[in-house]
Coordinates of C-alpha atoms and ligand atoms in Angstrom, one line a residue:
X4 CA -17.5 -15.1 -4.2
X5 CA -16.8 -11.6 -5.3
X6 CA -14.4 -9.7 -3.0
X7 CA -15.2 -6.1 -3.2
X8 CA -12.1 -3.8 -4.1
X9 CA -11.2 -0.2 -3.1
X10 CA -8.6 1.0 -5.3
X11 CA -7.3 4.7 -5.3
X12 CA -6.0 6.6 -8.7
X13 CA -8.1 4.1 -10.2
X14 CA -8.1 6.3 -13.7
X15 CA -5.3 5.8 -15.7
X16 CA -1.8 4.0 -15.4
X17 CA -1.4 1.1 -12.5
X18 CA -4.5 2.1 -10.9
X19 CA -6.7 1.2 -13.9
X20 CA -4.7 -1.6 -14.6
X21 CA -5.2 -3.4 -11.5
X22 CA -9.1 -2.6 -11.8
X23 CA -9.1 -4.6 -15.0
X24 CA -7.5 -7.2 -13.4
X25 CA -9.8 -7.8 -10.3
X26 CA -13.0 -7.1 -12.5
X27 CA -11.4 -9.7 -14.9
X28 CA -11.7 -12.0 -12.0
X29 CA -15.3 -11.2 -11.2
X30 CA -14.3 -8.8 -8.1
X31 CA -16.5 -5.9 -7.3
X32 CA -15.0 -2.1 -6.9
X33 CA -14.7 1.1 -5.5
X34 CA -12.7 2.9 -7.4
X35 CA -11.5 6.7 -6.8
X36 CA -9.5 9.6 -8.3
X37 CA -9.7 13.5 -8.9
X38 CA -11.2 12.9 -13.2
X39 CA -14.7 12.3 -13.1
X40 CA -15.3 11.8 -16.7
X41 CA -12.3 8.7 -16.5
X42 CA -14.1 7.4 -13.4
X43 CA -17.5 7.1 -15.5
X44 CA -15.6 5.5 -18.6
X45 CA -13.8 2.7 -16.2
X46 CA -17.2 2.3 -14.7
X47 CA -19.0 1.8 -17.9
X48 CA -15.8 -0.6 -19.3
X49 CA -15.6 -2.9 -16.6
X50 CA -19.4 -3.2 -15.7
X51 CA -20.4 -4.0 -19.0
X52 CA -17.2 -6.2 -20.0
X53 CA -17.2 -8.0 -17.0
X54 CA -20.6 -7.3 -15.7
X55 CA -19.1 -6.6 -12.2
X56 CA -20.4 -3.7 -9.5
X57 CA -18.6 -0.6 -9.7
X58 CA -19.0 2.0 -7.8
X59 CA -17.1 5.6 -7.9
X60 CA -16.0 8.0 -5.9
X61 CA -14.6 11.4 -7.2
X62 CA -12.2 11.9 -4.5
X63 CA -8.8 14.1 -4.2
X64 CA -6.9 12.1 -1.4
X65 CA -5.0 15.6 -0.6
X66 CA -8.3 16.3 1.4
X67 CA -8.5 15.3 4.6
X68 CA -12.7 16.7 5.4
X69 CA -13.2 15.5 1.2
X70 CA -12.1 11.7 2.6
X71 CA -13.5 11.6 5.9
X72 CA -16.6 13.0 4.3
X73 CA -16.8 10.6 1.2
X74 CA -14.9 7.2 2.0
X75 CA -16.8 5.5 4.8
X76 CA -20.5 6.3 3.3
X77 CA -19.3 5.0 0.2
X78 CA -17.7 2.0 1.8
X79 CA -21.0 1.7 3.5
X80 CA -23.1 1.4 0.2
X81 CA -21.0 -0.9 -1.5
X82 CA -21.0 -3.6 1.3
X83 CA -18.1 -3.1 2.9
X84 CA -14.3 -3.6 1.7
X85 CA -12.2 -6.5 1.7
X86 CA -9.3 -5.1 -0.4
X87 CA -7.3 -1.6 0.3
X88 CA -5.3 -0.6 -3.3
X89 CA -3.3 2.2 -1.8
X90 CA -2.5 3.4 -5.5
X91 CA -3.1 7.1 -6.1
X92 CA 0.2 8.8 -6.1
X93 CA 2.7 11.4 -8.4
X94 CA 5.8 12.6 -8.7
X95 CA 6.7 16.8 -9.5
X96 CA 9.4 17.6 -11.0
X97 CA 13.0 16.3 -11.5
X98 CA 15.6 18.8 -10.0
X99 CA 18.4 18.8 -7.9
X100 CA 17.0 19.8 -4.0
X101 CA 18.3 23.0 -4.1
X102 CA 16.6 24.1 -6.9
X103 CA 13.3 22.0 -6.6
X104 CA 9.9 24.0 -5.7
X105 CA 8.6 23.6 -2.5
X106 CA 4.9 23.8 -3.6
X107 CA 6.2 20.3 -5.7
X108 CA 7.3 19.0 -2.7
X109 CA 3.8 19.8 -0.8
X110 CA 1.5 18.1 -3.5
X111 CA 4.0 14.7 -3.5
X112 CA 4.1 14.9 0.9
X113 CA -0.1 15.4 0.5
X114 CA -0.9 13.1 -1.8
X115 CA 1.8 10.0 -1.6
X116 CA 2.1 10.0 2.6
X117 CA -0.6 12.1 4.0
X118 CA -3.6 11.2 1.6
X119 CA -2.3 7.3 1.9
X120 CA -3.1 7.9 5.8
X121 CA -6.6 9.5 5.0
X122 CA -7.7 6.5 3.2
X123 CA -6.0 4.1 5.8
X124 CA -7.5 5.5 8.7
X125 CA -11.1 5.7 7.0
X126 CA -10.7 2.1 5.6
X127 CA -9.0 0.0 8.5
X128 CA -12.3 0.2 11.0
X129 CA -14.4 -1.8 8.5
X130 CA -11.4 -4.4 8.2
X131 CA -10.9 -4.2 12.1
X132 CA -14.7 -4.8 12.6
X133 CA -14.5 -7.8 10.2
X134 CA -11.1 -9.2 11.8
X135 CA -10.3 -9.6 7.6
X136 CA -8.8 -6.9 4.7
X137 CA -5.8 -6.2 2.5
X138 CA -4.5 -3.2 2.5
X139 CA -1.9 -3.3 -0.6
X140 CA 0.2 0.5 -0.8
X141 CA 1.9 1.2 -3.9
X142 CA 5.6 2.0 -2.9
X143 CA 8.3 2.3 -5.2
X144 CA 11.7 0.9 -5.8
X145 CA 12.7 5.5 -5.4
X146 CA 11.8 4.5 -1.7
X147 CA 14.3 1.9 -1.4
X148 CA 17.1 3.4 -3.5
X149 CA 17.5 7.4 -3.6
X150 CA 17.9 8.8 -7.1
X151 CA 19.5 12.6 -7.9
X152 CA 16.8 15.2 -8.6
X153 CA 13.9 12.8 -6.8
X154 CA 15.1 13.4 -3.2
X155 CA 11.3 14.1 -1.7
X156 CA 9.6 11.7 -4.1
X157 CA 12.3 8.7 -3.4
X158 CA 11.3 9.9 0.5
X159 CA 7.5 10.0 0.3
X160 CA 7.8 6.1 -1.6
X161 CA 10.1 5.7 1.7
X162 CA 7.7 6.8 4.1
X163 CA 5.1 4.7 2.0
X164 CA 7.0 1.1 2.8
X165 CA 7.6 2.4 6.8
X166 CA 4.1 3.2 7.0
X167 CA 3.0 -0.5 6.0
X168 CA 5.4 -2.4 8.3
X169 CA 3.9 -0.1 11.2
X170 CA 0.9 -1.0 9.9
X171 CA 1.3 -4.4 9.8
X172 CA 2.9 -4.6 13.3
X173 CA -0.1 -2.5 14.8
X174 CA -2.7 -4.9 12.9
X175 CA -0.6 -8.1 13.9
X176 CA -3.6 -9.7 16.6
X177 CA -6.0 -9.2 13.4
X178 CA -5.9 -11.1 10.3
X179 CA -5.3 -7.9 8.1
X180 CA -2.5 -8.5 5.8
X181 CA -0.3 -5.0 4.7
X182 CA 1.4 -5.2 1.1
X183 CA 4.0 -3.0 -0.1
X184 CA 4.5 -3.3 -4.1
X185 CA 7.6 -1.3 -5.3
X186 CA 7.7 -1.1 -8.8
X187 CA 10.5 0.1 -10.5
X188 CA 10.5 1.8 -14.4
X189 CA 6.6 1.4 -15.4
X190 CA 5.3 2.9 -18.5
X191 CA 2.0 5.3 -17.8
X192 CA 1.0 9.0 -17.4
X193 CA 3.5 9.2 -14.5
X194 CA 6.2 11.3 -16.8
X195 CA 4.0 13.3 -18.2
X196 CA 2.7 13.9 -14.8
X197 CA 5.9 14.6 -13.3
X198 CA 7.2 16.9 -16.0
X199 CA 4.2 18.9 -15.9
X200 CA 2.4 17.8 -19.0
X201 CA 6.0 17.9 -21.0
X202 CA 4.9 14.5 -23.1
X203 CA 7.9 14.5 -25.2
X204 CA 10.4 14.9 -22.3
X205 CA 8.4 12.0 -20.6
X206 CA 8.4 9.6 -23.8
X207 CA 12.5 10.3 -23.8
X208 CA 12.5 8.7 -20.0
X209 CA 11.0 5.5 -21.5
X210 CA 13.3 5.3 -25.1
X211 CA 15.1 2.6 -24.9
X212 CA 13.7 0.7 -22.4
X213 CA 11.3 -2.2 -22.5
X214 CA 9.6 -0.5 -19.3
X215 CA 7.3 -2.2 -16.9
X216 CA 3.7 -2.3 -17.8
X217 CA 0.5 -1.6 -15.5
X218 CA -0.7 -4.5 -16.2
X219 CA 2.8 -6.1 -15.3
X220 CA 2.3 -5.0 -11.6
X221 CA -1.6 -5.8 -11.4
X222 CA -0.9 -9.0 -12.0
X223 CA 1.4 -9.0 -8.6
X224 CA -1.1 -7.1 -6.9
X225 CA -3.6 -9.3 -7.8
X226 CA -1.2 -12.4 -7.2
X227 CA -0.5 -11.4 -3.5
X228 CA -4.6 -10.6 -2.8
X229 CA -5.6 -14.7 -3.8
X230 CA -3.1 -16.1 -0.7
X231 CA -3.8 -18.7 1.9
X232 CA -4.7 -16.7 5.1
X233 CA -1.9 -18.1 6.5
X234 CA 0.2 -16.0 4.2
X235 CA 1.2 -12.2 4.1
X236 CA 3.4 -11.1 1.1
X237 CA 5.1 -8.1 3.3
X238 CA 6.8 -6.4 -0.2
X239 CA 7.7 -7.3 -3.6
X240 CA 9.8 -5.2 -5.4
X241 CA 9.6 -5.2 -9.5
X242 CA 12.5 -3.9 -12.4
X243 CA 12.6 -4.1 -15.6
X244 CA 15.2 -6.4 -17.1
X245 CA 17.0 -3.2 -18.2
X246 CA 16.9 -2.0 -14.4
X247 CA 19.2 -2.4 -11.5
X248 CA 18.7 0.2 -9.0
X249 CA 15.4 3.1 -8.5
X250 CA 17.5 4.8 -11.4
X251 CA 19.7 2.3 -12.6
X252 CA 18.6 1.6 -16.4
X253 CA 20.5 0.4 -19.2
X254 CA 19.1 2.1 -22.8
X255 CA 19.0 0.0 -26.1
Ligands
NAP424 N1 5.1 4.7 -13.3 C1 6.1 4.4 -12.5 O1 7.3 4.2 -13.0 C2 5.9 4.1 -11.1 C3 6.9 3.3 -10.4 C4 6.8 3.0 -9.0 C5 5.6 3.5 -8.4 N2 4.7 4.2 -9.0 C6 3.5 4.6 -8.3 O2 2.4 4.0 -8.8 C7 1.2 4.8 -8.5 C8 0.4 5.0 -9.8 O3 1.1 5.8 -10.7 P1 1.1 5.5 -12.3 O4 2.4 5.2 -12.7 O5 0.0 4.6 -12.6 O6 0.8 7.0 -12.8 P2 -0.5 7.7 -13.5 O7 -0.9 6.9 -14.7 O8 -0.2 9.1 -13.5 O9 -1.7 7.4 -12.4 C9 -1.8 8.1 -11.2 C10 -3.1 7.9 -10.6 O10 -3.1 8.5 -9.3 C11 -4.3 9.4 -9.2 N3 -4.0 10.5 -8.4 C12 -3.0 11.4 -8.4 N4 -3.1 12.3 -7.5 C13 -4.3 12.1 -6.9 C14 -5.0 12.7 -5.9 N5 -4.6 13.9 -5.3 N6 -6.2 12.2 -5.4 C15 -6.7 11.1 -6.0 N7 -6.1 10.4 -7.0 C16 -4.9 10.9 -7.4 C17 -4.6 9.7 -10.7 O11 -6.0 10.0 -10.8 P3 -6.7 11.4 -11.0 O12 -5.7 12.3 -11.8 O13 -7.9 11.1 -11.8 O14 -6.9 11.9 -9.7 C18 -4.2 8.5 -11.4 O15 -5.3 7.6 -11.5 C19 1.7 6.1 -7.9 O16 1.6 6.0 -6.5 C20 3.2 6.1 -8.3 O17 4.0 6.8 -7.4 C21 4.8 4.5 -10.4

């Protein structure tokens, strides 16, 4: 039976990657993100290559009265939700602390920790009232190991793996499962988002490296979804071959 899939930052990079995988599968989704024009493409791809629902929601996760407003209605007219993809997310800039902007700071805090706990809040009632849901957030291996020049990113992918074991604790008498995936070096717009559209200083982060790909960690993401219900994957944390640590890489 097809589950039906929320996934945030569902327009490029992971996001997308990981609705091409469940709609592969014959899943239904929900899929959000700030670019309307890449929500209507995704839509028309997977609904005519897989002939699956989707539905979309043009959503920036940064507003709190924009996601109370949109998410439950539209969780109500698709049917409900069985799977959370906590995926919408960015990092700003790469500079030592004391020379990093503040207003950088802001959007990463906004978008990776509080908009993560807009969507939460909205989603987990309908889970609650169905005693059933995965809620899968996209962490990062920066919030396990600190890199120079990423101190509030590496603390916002932090703050993204604390929230789901909270989470998981406070859900424990349901049967809601909590996922953290932290990926390490994965190639997608992320660069080029972090450096401010600079796309040649963000093609030079992946030389040399035979990076990660989004389709790499939809396929764990879709892995730890299909589990018994005895079974809650709490984290899975993914390099590349060429990586040992959140900035630990080894160029050919
Ligand atoms: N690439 C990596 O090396 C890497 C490693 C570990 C973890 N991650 C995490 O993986 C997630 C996806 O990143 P990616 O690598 O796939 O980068 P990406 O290609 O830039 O995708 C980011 C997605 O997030 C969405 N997004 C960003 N801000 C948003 C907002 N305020 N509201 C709604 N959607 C928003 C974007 O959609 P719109 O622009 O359309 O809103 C886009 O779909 C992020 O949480 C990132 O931190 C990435």
């Amino acid at each position: 039976m097809a589950r039906r899939i929320l996934i945030t930052g569902a327009t490029s990079g992971i996001g997308l990657a990981c609705a091409r995988v469940f709609a592969s599968h014959g899943d239904d989704l929900l899929i959000a993100g700030r670019r309307t024009t890449l929500l209507e493409s995704v839509k028309v791809e997977l609904t005519t290559e897989f002939g699956v629902r989707v539905d979309t929601i043009v959503l920036d996760v940064q507003q709190r009265e924009d996601v109370v407003a949109k998410i439950k209605p539209a969780i109500e007219a698709f049917g409900g939700v069985d799977v959370l993809v906590n995926n919408a997310g960015l990092a700003q800039g790469l500079d030592d602390f004391q020379d990093s902007a503040v207003d950088d700071a802001v959007t990463m805090i906004d978008t990776n920790v509080k908009g993560l706990i807009y969507v939460t809040k909205e989603v987990l009632p309908f889970m609650i009232g169905q005693n059933s849901g995965h809620i899968v957030n996209m962490g990062s291996t920066a919030g396990i190991y600190a890199y120079p020049k990423g101190a509030v990113y590496c603390a916002t992918k932090a703050a993204v793996k604390t929230l789901s074991d909270g989470i998981r604790m406070d859900t424990i008498a349901t049967d809601i499962k909590v996922t953290t995936i932290q990926p390490g070096i994965v190639e997608t717009d992320f660069s080029t988002v972090r450096f401010h559209g600079d796309k040649d200083r963000a093609d030079s982060v992946y030389a040399g490296i035979d990076a990660i790909q989004p389709e790499d960690v939809a396929d764990v993401v879709y892995y730890v979804t299909n589990q018994p219900k005895r079974l809650q994957i709490s984290d899975v944390t993914i390099m590349a071959n060429q990586q040992a640590a959140g900035f630990m890489v080894h160029k050919k």
